[in-house]
Short mmCIF file of C-alpha atoms in Angstrom, two decimals:
data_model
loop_
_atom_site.label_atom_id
_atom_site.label_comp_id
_atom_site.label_asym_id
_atom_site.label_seq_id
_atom_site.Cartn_x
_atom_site.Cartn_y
_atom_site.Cartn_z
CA UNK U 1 -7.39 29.06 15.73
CA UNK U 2 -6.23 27.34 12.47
CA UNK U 3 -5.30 24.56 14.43
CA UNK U 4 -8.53 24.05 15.88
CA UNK U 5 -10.38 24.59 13.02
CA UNK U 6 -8.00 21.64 10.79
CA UNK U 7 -9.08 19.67 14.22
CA UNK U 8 -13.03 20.69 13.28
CA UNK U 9 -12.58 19.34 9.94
CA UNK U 10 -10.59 16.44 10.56
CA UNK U 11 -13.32 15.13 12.82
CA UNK U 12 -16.16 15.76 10.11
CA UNK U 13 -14.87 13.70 7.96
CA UNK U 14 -14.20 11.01 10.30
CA UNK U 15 -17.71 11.26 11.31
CA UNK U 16 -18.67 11.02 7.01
CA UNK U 17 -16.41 8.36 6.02
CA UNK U 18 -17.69 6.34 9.46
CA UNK U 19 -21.81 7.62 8.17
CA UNK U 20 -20.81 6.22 4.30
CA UNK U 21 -19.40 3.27 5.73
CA UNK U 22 -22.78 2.63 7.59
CA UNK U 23 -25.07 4.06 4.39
CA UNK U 24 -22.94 1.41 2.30
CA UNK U 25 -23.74 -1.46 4.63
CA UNK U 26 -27.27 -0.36 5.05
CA UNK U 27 -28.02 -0.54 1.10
CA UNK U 28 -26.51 -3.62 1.17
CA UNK U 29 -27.98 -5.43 3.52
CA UNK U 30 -31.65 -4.12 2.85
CA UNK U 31 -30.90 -4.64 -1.46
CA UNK U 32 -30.11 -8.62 -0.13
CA UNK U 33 -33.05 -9.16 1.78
CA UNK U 34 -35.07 -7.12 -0.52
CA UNK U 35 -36.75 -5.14 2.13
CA UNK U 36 -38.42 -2.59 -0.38
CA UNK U 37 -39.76 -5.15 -2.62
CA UNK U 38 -40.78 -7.49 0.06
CA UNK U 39 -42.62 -4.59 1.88
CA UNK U 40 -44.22 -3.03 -0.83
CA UNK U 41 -46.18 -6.42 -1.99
CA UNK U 42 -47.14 -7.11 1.38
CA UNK U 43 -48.30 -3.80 1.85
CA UNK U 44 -50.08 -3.87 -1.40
CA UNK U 45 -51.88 -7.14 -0.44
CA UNK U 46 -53.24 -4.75 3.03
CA UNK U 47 -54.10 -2.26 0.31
CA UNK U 48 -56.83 -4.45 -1.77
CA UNK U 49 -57.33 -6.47 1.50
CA UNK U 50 -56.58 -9.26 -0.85
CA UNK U 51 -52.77 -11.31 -0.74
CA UNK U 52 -54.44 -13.53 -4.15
CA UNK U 53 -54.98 -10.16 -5.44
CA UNK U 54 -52.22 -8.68 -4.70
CA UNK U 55 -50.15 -11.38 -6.65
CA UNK U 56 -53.12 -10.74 -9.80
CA UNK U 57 -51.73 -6.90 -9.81
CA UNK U 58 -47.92 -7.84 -9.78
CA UNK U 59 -48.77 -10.48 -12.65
CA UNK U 60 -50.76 -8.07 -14.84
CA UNK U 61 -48.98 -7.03 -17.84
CA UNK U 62 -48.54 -3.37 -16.53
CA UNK U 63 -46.82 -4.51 -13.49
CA UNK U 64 -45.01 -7.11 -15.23
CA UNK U 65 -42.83 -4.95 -16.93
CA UNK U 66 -41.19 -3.98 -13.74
CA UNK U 67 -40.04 -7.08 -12.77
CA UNK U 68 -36.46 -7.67 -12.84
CA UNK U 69 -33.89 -10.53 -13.08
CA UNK U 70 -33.04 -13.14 -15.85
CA UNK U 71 -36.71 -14.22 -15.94
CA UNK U 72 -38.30 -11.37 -13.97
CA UNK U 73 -38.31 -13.07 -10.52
CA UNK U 74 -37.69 -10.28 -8.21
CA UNK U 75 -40.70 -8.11 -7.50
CA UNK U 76 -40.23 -4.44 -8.35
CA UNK U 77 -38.99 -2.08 -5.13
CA UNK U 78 -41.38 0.72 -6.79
CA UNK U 79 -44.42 1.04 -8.87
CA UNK U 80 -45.57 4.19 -10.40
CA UNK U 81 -49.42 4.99 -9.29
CA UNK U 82 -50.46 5.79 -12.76
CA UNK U 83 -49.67 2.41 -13.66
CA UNK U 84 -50.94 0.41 -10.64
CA UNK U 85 -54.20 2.36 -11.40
CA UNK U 86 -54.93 1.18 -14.90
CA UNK U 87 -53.55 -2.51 -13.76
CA UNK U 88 -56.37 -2.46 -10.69
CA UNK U 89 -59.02 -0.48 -13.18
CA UNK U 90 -58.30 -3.52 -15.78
CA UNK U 91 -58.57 -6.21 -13.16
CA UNK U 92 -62.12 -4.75 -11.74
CA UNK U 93 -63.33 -4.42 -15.54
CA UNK U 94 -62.39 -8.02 -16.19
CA UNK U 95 -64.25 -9.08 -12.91
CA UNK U 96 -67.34 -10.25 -14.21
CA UNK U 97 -65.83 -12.75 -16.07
CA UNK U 98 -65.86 -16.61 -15.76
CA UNK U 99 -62.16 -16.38 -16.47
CA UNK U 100 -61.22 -13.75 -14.04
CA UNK U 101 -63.26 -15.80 -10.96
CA UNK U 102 -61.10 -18.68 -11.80
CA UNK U 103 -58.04 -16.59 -11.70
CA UNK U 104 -59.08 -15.86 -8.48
CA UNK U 105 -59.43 -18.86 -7.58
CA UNK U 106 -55.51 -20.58 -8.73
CA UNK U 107 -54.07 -17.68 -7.29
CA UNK U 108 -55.22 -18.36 -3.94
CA UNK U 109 -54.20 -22.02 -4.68
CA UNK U 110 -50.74 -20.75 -4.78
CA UNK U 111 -50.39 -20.82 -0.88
CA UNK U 112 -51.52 -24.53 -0.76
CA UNK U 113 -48.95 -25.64 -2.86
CA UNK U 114 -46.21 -23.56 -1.02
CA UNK U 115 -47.00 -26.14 1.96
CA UNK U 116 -45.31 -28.95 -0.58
CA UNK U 117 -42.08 -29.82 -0.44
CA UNK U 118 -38.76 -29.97 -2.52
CA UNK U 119 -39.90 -31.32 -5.94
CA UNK U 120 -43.02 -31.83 -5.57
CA UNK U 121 -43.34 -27.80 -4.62
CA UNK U 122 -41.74 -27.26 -8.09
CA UNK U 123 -43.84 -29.11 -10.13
CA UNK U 124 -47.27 -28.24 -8.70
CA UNK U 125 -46.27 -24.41 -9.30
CA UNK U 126 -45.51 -25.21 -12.99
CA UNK U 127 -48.23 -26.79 -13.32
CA UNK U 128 -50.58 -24.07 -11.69
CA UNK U 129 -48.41 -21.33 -13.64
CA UNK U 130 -49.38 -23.24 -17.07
CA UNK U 131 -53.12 -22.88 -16.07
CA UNK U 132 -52.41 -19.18 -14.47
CA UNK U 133 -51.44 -18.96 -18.26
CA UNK U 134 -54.17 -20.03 -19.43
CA UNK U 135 -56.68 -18.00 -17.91
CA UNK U 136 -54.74 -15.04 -18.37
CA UNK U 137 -55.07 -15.47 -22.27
CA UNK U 138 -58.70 -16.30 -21.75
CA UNK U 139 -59.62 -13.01 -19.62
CA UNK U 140 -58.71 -10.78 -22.39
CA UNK U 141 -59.73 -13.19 -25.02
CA UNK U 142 -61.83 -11.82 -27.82
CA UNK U 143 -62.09 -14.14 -30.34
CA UNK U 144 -65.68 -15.43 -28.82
CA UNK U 145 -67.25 -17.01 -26.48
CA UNK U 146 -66.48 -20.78 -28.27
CA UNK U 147 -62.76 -20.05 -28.10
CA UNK U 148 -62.90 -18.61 -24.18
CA UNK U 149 -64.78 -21.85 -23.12
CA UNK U 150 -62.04 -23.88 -24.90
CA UNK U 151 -59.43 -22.24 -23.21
CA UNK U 152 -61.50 -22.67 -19.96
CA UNK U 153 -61.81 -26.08 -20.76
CA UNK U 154 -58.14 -26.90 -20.93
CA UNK U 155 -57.08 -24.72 -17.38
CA UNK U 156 -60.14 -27.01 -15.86
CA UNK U 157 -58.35 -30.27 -17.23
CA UNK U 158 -54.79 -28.79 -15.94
CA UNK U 159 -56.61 -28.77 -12.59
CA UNK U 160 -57.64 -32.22 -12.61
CA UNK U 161 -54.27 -33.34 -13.36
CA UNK U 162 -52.80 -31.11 -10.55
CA UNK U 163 -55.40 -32.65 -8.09
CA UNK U 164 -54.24 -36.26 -9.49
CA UNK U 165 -50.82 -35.68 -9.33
CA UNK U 166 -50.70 -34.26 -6.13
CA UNK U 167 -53.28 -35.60 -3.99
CA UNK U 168 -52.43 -33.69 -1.04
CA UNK U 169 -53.90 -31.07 -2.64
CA UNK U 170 -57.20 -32.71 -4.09
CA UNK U 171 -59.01 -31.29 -0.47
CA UNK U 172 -58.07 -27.88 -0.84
CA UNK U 173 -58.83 -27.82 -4.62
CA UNK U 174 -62.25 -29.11 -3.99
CA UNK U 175 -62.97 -26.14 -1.29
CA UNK U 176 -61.81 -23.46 -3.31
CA UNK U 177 -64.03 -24.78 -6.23
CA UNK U 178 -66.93 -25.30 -4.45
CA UNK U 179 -66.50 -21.87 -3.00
CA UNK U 180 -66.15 -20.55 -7.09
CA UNK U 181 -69.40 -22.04 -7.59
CA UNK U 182 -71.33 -20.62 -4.82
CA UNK U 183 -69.50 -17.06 -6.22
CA UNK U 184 -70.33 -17.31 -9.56
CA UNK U 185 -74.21 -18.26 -9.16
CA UNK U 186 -74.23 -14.87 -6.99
CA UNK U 187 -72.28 -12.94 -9.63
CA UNK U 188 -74.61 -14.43 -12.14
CA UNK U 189 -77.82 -12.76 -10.09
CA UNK U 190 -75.91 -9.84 -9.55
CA UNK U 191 -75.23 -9.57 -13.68
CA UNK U 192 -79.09 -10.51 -14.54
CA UNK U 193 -80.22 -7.43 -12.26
CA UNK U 194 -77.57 -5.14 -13.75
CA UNK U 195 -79.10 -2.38 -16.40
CA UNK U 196 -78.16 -3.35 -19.91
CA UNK U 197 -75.17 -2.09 -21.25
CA UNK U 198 -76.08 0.03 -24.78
CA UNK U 199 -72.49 1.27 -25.68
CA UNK U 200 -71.56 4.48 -26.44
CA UNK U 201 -68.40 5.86 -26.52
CA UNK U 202 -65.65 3.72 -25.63
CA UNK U 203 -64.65 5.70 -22.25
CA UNK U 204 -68.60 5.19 -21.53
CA UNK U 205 -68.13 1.81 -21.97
CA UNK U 206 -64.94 1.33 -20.05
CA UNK U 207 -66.85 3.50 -17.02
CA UNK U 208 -69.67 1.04 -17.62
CA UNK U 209 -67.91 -1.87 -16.76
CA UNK U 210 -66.08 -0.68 -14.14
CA UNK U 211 -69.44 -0.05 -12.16
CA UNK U 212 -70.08 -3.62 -13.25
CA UNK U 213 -66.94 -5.03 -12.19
CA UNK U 214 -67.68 -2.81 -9.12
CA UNK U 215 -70.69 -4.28 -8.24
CA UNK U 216 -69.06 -7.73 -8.70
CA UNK U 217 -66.22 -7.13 -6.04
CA UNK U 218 -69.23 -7.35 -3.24
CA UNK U 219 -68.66 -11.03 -3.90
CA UNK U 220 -65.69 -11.89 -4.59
CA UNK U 221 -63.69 -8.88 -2.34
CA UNK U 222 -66.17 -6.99 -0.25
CA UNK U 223 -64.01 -5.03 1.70
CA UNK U 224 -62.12 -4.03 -1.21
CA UNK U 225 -65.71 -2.46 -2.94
CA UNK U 226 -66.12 -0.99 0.06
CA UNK U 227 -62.87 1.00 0.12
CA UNK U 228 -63.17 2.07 -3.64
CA UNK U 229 -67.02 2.99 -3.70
CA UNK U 230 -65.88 5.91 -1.55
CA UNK U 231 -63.24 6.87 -3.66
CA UNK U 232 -65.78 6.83 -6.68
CA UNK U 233 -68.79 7.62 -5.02
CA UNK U 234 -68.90 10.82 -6.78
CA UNK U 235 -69.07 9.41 -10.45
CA UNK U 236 -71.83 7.39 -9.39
CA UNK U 237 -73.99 8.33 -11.94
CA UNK U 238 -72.68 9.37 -15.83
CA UNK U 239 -71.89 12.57 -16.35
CA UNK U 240 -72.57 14.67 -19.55
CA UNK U 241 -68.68 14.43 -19.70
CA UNK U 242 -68.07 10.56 -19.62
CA UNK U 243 -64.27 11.49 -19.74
CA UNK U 244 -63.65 13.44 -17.18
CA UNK U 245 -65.43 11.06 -14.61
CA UNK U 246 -62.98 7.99 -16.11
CA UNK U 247 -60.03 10.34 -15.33
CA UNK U 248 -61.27 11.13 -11.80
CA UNK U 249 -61.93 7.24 -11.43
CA UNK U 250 -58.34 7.18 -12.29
CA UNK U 251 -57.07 10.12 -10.40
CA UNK U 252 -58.72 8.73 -7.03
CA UNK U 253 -57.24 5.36 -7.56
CA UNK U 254 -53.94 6.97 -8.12
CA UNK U 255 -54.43 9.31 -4.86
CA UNK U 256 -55.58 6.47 -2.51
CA UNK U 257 -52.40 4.65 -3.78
CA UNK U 258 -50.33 7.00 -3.27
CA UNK U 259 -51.35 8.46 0.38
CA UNK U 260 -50.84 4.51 1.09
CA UNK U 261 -47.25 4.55 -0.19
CA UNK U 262 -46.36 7.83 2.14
CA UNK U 263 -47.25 5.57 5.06
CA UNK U 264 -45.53 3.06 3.70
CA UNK U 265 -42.28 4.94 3.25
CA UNK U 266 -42.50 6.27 7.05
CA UNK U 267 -42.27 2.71 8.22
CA UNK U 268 -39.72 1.75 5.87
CA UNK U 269 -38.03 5.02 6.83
CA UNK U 270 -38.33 3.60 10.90
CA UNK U 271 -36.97 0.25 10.03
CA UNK U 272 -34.45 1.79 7.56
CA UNK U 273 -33.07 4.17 10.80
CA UNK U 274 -33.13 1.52 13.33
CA UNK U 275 -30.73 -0.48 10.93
CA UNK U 276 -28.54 2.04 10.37
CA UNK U 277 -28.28 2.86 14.50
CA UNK U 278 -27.46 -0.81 14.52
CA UNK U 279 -25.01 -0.26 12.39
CA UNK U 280 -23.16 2.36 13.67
CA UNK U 281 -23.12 0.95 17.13
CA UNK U 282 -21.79 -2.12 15.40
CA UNK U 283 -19.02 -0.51 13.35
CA UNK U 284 -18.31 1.93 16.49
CA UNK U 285 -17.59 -1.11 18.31
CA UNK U 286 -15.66 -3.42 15.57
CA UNK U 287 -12.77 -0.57 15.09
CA UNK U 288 -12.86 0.88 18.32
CA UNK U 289 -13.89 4.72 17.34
CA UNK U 290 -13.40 7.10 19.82
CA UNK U 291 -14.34 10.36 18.90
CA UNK U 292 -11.66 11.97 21.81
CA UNK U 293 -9.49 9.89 20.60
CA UNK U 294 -9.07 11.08 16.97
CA UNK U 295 -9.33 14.69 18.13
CA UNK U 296 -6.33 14.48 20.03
CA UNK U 297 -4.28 12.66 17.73
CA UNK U 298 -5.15 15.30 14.85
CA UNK U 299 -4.59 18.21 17.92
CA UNK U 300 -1.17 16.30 18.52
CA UNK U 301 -0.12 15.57 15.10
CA UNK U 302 0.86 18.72 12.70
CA UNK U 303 1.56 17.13 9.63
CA UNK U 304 -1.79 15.27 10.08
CA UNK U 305 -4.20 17.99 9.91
CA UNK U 306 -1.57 19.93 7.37
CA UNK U 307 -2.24 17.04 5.06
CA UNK U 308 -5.83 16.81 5.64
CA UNK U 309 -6.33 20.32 4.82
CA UNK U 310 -4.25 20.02 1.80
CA UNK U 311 -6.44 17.42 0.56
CA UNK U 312 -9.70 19.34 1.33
CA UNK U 313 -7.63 22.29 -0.38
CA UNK U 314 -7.39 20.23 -3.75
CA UNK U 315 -10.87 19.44 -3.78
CA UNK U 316 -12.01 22.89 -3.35
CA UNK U 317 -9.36 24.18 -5.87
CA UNK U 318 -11.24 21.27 -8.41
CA UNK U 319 -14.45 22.22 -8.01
CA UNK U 320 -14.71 26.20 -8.30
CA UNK U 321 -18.29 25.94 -8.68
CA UNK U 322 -19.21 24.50 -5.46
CA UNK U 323 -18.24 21.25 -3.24
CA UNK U 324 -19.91 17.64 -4.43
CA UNK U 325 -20.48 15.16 -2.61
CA UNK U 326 -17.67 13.10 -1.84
CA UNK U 327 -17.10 9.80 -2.78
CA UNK U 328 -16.08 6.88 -0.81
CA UNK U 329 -12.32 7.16 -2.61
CA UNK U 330 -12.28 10.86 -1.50
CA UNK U 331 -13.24 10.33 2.10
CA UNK U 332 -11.14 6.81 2.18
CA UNK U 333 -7.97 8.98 1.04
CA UNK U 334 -8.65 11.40 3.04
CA UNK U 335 -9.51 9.43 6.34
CA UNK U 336 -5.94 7.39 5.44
CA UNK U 337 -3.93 10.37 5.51
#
């Protein structure tokens, strides 16, 4: 009996040191290719039904913050819902704005100049990130109107230049512009048939011009509107309590974001398990594991399982309190002995 039972536990942690091996490979190969990162901003871009959008959200100063790397070039593998709420609440707010259409706009140039090549590729995305700049400081701009056309001024004259310098580029420019036109003379009909605005308190406001921003996203990302009207459908009109209906905007936002991540994480968790099978196969293969084969080498070999009981013995004896998880230097030295 106590042989077969050192036999029992000789196997289980040839079966954990061959499971880290494959957990250790795993991380490593998704952390390279950036899997969770990678997912998550495509499956944001689903989410708004917008990939231009989807690269306003990671840029917005909430999001921002989560960036990693020397100068915050790798996307974040997580983003807390609280925070991509107020980023997307901020973004629809800012909507009606000249500045925030043209946003629009040089973010979906982005694609075009991913077509150029080498150098050129390089330069045109400096050039667009210095007007992406821009724009940026002119959405949340409140020094006036005089200094929010002069900033508008200059990100118009950086798109000249880009169009100049890279003629290649000049028709797409001119389609995407056109189309900004034709968006902003609707958004400008949809403004002048708005209710007025008379203030209040500053959540009223901030609910205010969400609805406006709201009713702005039927242009510029209908099926977007669509999706949040029937989150918010229920704060339609102001309540007596302005606050509580911002929070429940907020709390819905966070909700639908977060019922979208749980799907998420089942895919990634599909992916993730089909790696790992891969894996295993693969490292099954490589050092020739054979399951019968290490039982009856421990079955055969006394001083074997005597010394890999010993070693489970010293852990135990270490840890009075309960067993931790091992790691890989405890299941190495034990699988060497």
């Amino acid at each position: 009996i106590v042989a077969l039972l050192e036999v029992a536990i000789g196997m289980i942690f040839a079966w954990l040191v061959m499971s880290l091996a494959g957990m250790f490979i795993q991380e490593l190969i998704v952390s390279r290719l950036g899997w969770r990162s990678s997912m998550l901003e495509s499956y944001i871009g689903h989410l708004v039904a917008d990939p231009a959008l989807a690269r306003q959200v990671y840029d917005h100063q909430l999001i921002k913050g989560l960036h990693s790397g020397i100068e915050g070039e790798r996307r974040p593998a997580y983003i807390p819902s609280a925070q991509f709420s107020m980023a997307l609440l901020d973004i629809i707010r800012n909507a009606p704005k000249e500045a925030a259409l043209i946003q629009k706009t040089l973010y979906e140039l982005q694609d075009d100049i991913g077509k150029l090549k080498g150098k050129k590729q390089i330069q045109a995305q400096k050039q667009l990130d210095l007007a992406l700049s821009i724009t940026r400081k002119a959405v949340v701009c409140e020094g006036g109107p005089e200094i929010t056309n002069a900033m508008l001024e200059e990100v118009k004259k950086q798109i000249r230049k880009l169009s100049t310098d890279f003629p290649s580029l000049q028709p797409m420019i001119e389609s995407k512009f056109l189309a900004f036109a034709a968006q902003k003379k609707q958004i400008d009909n949809i403004l002048a048939n708005l209710p007025a605005n008379n203030g209040g308190s500053p959540d009223e406001t901030t609910l205010n011009e969400f609805r406006t921003g709201l009713a702005v996203m039927s242009v510029t990302h209908p099926d977007l509107k669509e999706a949040l009207e029937a989150l918010v459908n229920e704060i339609k009109v102001i309540s007596e309590k302005t606050e509580n209906a911002l929070q429940q905007v907020r709390k819905n936002l966070e909700d639908w974001f977060n019922n979208s991540m749980d799907r998420l994480s089942g895919w990634y968790k599909r992916r993730a398990q089909t790696l790992a099978f891969l894996i295993g196969i693969t490292i099954a293969i490589f050092l020739n594991v054979d399951s019968l084969q290490i039982a009856n080498q421990l079955w055969r070999d006394p001083s074997v399982r005597q010394a890999l009981a010993a070693q489970v013995d010293a852990i135990v004896q270490q840890n009075p309190n309960g067993f931790p998880n091992p790691d890989a230097g405890q299941l190495l030295a034990l699988n060497m002995q």
